[in-house]
mmCIF file of C-alpha atoms (C1' of nucleotides) in Angstrom:
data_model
loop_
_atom_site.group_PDB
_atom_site.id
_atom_site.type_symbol
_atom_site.label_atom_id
_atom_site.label_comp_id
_atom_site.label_asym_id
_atom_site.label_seq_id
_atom_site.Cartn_x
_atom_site.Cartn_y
_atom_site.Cartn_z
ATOM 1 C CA UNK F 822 73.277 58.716 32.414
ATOM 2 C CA UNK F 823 74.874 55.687 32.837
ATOM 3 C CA UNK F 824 75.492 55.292 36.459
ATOM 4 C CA UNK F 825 76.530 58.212 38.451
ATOM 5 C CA UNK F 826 75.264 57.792 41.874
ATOM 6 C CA UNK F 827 75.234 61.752 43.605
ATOM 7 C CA UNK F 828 74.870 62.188 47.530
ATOM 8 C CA UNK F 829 71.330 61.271 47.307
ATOM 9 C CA UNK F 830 71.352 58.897 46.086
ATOM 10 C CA UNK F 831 73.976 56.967 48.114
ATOM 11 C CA UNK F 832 71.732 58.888 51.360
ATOM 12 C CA UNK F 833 68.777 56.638 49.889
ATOM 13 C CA UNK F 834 71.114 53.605 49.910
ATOM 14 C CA UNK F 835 71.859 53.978 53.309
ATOM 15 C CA UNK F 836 68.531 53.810 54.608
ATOM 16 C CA UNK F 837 67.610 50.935 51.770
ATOM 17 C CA UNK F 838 70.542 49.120 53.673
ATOM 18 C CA UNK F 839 69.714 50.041 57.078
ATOM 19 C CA UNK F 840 66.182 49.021 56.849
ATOM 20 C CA UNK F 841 64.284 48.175 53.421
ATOM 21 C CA UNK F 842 60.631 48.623 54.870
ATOM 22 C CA UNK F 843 61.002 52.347 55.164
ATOM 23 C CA UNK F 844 58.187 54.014 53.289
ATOM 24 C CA UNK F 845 59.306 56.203 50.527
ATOM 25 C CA UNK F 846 57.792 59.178 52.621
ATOM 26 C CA UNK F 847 59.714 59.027 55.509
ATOM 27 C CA UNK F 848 63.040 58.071 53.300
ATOM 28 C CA UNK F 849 62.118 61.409 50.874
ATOM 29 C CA UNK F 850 62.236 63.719 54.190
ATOM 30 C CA UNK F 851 65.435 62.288 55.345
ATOM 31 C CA UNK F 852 67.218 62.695 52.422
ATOM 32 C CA UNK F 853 65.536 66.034 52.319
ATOM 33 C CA UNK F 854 63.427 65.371 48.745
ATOM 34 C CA UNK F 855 59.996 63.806 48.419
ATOM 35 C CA UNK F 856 58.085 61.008 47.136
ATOM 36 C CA UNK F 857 58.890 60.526 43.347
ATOM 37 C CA UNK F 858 61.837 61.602 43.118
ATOM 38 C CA UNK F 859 62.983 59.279 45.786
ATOM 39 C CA UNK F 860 61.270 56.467 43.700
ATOM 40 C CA UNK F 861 62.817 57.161 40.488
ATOM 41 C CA UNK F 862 66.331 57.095 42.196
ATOM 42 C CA UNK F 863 65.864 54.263 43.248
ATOM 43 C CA UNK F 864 63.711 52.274 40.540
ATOM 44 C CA UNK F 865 67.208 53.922 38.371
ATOM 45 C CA UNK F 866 69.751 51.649 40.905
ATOM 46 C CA UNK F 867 67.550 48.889 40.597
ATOM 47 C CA UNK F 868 67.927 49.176 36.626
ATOM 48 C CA UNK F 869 71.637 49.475 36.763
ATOM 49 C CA UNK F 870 71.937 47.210 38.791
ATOM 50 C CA UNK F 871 73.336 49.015 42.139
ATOM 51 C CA UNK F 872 70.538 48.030 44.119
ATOM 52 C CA UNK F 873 69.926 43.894 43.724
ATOM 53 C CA UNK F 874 67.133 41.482 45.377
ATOM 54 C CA UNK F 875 65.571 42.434 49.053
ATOM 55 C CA UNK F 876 65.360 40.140 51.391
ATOM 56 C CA UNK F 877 65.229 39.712 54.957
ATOM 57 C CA UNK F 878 67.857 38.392 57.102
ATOM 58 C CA UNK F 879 66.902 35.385 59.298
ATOM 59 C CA UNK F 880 68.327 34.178 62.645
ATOM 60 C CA UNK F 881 70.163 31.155 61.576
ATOM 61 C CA UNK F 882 70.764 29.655 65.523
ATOM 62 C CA UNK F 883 67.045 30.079 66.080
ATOM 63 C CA UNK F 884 66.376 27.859 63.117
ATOM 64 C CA UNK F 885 68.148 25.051 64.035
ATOM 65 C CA UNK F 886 71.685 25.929 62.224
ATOM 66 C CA UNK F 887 74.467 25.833 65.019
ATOM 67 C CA UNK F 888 76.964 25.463 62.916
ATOM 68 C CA UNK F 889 79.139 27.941 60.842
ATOM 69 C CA UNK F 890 82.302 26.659 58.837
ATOM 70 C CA UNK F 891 84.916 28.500 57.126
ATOM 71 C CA UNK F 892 86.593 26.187 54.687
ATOM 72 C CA UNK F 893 89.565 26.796 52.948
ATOM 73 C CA UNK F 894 90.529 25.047 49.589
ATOM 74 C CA UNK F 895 93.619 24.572 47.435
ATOM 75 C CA UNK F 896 93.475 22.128 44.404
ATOM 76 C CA UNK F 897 96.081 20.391 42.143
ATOM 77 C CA UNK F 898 93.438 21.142 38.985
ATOM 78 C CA UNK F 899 93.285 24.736 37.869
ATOM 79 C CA UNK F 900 91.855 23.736 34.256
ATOM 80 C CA UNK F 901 88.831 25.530 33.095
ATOM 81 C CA UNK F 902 86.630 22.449 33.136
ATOM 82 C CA UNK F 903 87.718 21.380 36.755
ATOM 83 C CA UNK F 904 86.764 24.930 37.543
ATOM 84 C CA UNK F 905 83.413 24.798 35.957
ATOM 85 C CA UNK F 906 82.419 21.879 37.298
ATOM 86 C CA UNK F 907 83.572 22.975 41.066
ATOM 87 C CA UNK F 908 81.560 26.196 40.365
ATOM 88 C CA UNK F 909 78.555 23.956 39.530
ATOM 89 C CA UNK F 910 78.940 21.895 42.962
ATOM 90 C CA UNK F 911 79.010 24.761 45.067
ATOM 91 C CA UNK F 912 76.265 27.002 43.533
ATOM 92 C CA UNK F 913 74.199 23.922 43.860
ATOM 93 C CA UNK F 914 74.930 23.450 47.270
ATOM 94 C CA UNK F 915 72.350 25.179 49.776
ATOM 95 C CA UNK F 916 74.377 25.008 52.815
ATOM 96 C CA UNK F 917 77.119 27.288 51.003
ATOM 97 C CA UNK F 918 76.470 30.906 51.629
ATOM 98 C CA UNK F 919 79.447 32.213 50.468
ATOM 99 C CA UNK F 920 82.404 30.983 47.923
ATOM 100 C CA UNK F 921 85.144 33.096 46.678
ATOM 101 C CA UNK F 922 88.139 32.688 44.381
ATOM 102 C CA UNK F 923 91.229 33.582 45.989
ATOM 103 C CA UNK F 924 95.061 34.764 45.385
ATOM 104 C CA UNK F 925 98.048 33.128 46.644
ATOM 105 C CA UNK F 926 98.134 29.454 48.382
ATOM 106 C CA UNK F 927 94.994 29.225 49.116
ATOM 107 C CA UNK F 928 92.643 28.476 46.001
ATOM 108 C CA UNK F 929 89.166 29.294 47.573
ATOM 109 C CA UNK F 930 87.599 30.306 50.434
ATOM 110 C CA UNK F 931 83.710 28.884 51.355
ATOM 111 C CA UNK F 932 81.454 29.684 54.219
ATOM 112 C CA UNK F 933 79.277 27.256 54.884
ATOM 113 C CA UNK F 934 75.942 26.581 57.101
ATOM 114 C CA UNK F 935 74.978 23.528 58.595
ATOM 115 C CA UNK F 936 72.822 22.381 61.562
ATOM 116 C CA UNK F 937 75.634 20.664 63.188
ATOM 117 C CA UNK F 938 78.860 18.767 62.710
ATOM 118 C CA UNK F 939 77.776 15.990 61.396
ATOM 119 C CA UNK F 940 75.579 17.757 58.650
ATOM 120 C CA UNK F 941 78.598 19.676 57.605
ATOM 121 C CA UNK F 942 80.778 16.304 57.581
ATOM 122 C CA UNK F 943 77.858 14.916 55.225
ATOM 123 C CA UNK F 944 78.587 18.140 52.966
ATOM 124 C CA UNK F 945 82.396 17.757 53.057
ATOM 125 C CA UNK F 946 82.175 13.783 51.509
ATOM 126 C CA UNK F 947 79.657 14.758 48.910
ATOM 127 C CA UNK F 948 81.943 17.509 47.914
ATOM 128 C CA UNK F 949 84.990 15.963 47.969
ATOM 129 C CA UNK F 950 83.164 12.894 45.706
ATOM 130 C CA UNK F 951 82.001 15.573 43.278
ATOM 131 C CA UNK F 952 85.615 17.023 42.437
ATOM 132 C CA UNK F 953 88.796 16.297 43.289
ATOM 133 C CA UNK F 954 90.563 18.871 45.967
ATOM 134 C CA UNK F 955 94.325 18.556 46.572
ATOM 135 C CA UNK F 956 93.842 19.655 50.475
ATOM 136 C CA UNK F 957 90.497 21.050 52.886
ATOM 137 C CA UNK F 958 91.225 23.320 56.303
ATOM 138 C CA UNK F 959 88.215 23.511 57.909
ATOM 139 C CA UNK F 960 87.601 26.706 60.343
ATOM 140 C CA UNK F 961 84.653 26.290 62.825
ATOM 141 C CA UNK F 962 82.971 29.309 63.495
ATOM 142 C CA UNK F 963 82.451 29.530 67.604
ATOM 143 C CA UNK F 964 80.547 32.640 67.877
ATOM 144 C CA UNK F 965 79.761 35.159 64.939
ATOM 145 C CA UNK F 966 80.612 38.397 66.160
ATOM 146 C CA UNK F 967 79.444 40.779 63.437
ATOM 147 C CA UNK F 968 77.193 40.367 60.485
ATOM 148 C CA UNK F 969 75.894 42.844 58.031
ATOM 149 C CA UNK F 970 74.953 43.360 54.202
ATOM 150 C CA UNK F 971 75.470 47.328 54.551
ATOM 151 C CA UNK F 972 78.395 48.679 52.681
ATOM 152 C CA UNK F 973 79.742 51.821 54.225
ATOM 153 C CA UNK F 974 79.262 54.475 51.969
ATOM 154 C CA UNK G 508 53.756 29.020 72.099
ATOM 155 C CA UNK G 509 57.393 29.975 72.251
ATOM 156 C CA UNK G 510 58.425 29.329 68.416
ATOM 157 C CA UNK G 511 57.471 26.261 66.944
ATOM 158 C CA UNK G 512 57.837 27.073 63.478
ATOM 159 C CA UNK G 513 55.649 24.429 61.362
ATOM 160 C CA UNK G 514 55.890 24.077 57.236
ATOM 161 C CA UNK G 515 53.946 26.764 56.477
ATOM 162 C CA UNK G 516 56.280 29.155 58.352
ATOM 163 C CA UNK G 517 59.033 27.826 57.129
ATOM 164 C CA UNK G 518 57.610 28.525 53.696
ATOM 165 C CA UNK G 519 56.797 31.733 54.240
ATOM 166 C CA UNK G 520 60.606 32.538 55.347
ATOM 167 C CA UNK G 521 61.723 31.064 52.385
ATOM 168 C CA UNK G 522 59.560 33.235 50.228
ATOM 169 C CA UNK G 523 60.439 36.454 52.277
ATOM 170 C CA UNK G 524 64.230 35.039 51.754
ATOM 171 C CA UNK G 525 64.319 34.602 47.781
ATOM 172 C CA UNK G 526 62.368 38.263 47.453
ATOM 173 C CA UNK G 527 60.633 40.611 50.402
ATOM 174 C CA UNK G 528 59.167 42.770 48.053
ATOM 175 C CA UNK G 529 56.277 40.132 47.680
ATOM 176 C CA UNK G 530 52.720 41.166 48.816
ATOM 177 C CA UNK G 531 50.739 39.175 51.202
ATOM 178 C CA UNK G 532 48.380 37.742 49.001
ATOM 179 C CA UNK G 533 51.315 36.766 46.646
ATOM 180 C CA UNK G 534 53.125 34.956 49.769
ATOM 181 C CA UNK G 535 49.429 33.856 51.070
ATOM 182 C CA UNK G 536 48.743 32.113 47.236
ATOM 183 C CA UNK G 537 52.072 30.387 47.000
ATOM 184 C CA UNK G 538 52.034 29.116 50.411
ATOM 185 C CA UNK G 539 48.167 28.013 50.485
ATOM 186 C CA UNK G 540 46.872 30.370 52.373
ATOM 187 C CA UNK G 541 45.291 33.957 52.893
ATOM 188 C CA UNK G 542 46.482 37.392 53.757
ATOM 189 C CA UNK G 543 45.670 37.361 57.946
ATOM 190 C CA UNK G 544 46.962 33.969 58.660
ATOM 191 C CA UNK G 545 50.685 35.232 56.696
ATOM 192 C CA UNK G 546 50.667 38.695 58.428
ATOM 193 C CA UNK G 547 50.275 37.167 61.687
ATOM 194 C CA UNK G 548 52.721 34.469 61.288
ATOM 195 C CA UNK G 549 55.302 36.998 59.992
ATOM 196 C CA UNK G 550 54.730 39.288 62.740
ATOM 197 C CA UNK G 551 55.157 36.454 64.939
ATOM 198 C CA UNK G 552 58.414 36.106 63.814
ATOM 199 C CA UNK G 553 59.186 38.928 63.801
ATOM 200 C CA UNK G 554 58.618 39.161 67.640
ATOM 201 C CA UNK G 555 59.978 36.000 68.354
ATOM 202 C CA UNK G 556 63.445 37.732 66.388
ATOM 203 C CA UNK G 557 63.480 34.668 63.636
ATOM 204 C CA UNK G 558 62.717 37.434 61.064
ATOM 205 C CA UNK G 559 65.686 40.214 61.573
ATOM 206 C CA UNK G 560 66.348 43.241 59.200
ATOM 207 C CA UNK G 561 64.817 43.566 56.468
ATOM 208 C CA UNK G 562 67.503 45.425 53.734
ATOM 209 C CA UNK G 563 68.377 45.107 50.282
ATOM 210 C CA UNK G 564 71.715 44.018 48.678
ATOM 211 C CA UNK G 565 73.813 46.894 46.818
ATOM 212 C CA UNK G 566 76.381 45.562 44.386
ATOM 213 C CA UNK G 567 79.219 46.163 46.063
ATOM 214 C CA UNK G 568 81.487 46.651 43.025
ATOM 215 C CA UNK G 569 79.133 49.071 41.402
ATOM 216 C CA UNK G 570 80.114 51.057 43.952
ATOM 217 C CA UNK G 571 83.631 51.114 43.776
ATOM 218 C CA UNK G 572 84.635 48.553 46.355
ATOM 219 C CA UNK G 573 86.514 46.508 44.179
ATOM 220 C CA UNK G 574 88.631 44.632 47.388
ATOM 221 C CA UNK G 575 87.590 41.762 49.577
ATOM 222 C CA UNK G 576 89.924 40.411 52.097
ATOM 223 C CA UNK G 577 89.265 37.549 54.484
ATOM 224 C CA UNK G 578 91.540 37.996 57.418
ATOM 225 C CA UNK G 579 93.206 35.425 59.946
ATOM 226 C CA UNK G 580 93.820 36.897 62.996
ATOM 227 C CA UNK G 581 96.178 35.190 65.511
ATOM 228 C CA UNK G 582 96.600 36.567 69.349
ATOM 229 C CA UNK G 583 98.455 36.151 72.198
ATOM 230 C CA UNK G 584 95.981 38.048 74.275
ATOM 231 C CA UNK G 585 93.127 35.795 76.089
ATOM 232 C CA UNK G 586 92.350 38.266 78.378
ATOM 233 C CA UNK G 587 88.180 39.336 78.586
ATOM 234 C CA UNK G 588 89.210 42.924 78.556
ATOM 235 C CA UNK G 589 91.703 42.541 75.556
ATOM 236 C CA UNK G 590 88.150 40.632 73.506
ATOM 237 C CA UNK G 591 86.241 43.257 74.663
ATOM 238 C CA UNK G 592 88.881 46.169 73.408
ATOM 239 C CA UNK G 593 88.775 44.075 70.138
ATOM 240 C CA UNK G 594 84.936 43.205 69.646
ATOM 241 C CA UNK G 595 84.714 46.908 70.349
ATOM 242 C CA UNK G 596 87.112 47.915 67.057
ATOM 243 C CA UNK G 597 85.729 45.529 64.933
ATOM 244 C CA UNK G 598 81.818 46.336 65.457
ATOM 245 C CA UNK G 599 82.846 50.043 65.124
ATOM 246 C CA UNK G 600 84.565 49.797 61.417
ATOM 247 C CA UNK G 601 82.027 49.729 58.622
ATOM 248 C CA UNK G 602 84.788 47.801 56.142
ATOM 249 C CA UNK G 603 83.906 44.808 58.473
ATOM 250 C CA UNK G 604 81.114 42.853 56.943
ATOM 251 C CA UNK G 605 81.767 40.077 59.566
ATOM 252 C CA UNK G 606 83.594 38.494 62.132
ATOM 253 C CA UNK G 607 83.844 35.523 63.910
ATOM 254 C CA UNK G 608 85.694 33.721 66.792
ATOM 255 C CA UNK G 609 87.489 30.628 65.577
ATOM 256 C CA UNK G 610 87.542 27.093 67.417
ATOM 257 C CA UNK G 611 91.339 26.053 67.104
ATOM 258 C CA UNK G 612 94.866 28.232 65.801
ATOM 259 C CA UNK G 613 93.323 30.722 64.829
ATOM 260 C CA UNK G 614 91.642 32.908 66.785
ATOM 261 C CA UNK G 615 89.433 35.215 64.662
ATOM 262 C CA UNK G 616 88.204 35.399 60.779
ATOM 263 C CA UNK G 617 87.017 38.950 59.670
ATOM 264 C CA UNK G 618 85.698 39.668 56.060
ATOM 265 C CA UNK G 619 86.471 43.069 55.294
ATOM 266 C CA UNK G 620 85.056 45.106 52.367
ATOM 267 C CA UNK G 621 87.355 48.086 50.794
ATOM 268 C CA UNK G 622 87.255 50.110 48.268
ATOM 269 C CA UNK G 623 90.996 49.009 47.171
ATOM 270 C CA UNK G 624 94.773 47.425 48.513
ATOM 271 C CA UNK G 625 95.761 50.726 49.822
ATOM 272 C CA UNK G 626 91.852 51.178 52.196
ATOM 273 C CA UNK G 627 92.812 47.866 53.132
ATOM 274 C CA UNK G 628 96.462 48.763 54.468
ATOM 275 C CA UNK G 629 94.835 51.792 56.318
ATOM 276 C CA UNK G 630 92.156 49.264 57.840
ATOM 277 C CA UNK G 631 95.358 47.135 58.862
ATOM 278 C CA UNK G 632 97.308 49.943 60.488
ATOM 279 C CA UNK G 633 94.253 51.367 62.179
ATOM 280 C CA UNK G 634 93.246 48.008 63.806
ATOM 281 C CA UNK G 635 96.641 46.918 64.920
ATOM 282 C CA UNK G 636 97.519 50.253 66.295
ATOM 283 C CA UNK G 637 94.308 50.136 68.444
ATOM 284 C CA UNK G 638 94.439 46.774 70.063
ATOM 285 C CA UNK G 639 97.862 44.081 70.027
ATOM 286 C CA UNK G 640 97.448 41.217 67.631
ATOM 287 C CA UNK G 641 100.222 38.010 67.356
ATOM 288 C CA UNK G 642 99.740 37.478 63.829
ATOM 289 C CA UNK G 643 97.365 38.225 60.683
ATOM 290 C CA UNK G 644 97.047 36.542 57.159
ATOM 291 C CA UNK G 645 95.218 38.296 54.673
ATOM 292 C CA UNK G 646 93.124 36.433 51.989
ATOM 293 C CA UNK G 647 92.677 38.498 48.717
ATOM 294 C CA UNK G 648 89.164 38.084 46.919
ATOM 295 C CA UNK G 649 89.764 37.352 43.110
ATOM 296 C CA UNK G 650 86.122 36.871 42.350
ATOM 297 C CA UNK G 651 82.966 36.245 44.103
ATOM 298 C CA UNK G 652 81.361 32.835 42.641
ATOM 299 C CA UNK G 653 78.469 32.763 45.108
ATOM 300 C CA UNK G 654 76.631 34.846 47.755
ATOM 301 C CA UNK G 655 73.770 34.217 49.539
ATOM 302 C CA UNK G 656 71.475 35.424 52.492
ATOM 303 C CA UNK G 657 68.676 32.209 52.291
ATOM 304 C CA UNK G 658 69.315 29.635 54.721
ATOM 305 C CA UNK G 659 68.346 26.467 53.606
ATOM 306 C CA UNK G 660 65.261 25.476 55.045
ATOM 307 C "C1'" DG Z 307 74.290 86.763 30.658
ATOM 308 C "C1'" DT Z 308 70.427 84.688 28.068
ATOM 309 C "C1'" DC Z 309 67.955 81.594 25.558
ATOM 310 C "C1'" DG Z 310 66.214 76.797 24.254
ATOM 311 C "C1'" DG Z 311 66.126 72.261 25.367
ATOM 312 C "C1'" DT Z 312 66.563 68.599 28.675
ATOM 313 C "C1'" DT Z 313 66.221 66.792 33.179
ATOM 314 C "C1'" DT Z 314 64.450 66.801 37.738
ATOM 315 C "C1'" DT Z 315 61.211 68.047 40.981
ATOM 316 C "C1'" DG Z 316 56.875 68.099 43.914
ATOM 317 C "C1'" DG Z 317 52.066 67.784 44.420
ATOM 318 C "C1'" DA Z 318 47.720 65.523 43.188
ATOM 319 C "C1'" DA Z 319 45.212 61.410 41.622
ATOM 320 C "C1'" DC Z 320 44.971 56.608 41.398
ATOM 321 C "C1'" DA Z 321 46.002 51.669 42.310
ATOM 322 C "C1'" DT Z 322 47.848 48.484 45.218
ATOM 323 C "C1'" DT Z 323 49.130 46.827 49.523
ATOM 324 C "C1'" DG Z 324 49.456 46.578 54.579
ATOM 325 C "C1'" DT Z 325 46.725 46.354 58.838
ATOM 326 C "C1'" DT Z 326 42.814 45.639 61.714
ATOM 327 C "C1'" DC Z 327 38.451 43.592 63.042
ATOM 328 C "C1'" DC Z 328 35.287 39.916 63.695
ATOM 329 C "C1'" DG Z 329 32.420 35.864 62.784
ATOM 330 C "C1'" DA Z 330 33.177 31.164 61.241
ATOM 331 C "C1'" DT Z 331 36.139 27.227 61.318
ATOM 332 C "C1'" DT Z 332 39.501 24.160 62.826
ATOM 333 C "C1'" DC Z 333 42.311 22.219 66.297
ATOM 334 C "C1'" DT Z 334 43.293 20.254 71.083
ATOM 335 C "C1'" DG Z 335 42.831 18.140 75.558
ATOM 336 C "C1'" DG Z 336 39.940 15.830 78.497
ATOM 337 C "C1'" DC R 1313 32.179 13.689 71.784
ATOM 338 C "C1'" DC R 1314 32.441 18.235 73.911
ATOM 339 C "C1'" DA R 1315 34.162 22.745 75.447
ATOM 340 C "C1'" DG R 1316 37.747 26.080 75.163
ATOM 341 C "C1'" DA R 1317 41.359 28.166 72.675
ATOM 342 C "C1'" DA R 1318 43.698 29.186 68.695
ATOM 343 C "C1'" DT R 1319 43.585 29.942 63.777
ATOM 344 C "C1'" DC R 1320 41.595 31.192 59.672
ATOM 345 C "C1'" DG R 1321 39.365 33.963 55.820
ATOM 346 C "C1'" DG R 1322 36.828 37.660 54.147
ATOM 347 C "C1'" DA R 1323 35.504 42.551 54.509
ATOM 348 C "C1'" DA R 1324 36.571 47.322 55.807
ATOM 349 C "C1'" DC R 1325 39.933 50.722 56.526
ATOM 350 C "C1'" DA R 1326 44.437 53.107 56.512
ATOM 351 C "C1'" DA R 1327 48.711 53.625 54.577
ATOM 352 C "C1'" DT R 1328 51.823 53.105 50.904
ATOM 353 C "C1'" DG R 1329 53.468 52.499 46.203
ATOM 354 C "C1'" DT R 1330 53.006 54.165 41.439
ATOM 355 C "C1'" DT R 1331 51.796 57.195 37.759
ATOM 356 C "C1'" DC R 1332 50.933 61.633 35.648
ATOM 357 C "C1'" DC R 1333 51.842 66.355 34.630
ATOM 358 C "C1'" DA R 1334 52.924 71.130 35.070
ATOM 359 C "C1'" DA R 1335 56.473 74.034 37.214
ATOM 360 C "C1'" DA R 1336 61.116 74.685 38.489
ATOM 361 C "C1'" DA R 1337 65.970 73.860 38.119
ATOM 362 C "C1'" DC R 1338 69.767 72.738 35.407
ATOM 363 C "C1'" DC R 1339 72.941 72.801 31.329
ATOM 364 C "C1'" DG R 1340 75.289 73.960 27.083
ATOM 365 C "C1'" DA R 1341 75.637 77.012 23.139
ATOM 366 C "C1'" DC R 1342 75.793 81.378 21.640
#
DNA sequence: GTCGGTTTTGGAACATTGTTCCGATTCTGG
DNA sequence: CCAGAATCGGAACAATGTTCCAAAACCGAC
């Protein structure tokens, strides 16, 4: 039972990703099922995992945040506590949306959102107080041309 | 009236952030207020296009997409119809979670989702056989440390 | 194929929530 | 301090989420 997702259920996905406030009625008849069925699919993905918070995606720009940096780190340090306490910084950090680790020159990659240059500038000094970073590219984000959640299934 | 968004409405966005699923008179308790006065602000929002989609997040390795590349893409093309050709390709690939237009060498970043190296070579071939690109670095995702959706507020 | 057991389904019943309405209250500008 | 407008909060209603259960579909063993 563990987690074998059929057509369905990756037809419920898609309209969980496409819009999240569909009633269960109107997703049952487009996936061609009804009601409880369609619920215990999806109260399964929630249990396993597959399907993870719901939220609602906000216009940044409209709040105030104007700026969108893509910030690429290496580091001299790749010991496990160095690590640990990098990991700690960014998770605590608001204004980072994204963080990955990466392979090849590049250590990590961060995306982060600010309300303007200077608030990302205040960012980059705390950061760079908190742990040591061997070298910072900073990518400013002009205009964000595509944004979405929804995996293609 | 345009959209002068005051603490409560803030707070409210901040609770619809961390988890949509929330009732009204949940949201209306922690924010210190009552069901109308929420509803009305959120469908203000909503109108004013603060609130966007409302979705849920689908873990994206539980579903077999195991790759994540961040792509640098360099042009020599400046042209409006060349952007266009290109906005065009990149809104019309699902593996594209996002894309933005770069202040500075490079020209674009794309985050592109795949199910392994070998989707992500036949998203390479397909893009730069449909429009001409200078030069493209590809950033390989070792692990996601941190993803978010909530802007700070 | 057929039988027994397990899983899934679909409809009905119930509980909760979203949505609307309206009188009372608060806010704002003069 | 007053009048007008906007907001609020509770009640009523409609729609939706959630549970329950019997019937149907599925599956493996024989």
């Amino acid at each position: 039972m563990a987690q074998g997702l059929d057509a369905i259920d990756r037809r419920i996905l898609g309209e969980l990703q496409a819009d999240a406030s569909q009633s269960l009625d109107t997703i049952a008849e487009k996936v061609g099922s009804s009601k409880t069925p369609v619920w215990n699919r999806i109260r399964k993905m929630r249990e396993a995992g597959v399907i993870g918070p719901q939220t609602v995606i906000v216009d940044a720009e409209k709040l105030g945040f104007d700026a969108c940096f893509f910030v690429l780190v290496r580091t001299s340090e790749h010991e496990a506590d160095w690590q640990a306490a990098f990991l700690r910084a960014l998770k605590a950090r608001p204004e980072v949306m994204e963080a990955h680790r990466l392979a090849g020159e590049i250590d990590y990659i961060l995306k982060v959102r600010v309300k303007n240059a200077r608030a990302y500038d205040a960012f980059y000094q705390a950061l760079i107080s908190e742990v040591k970073i061997f070298n910072v590219t900073a990518l400013l984000s002009m205009e964000e041309i595509k944004f979405t959640t929804a995996l293609p299934l």
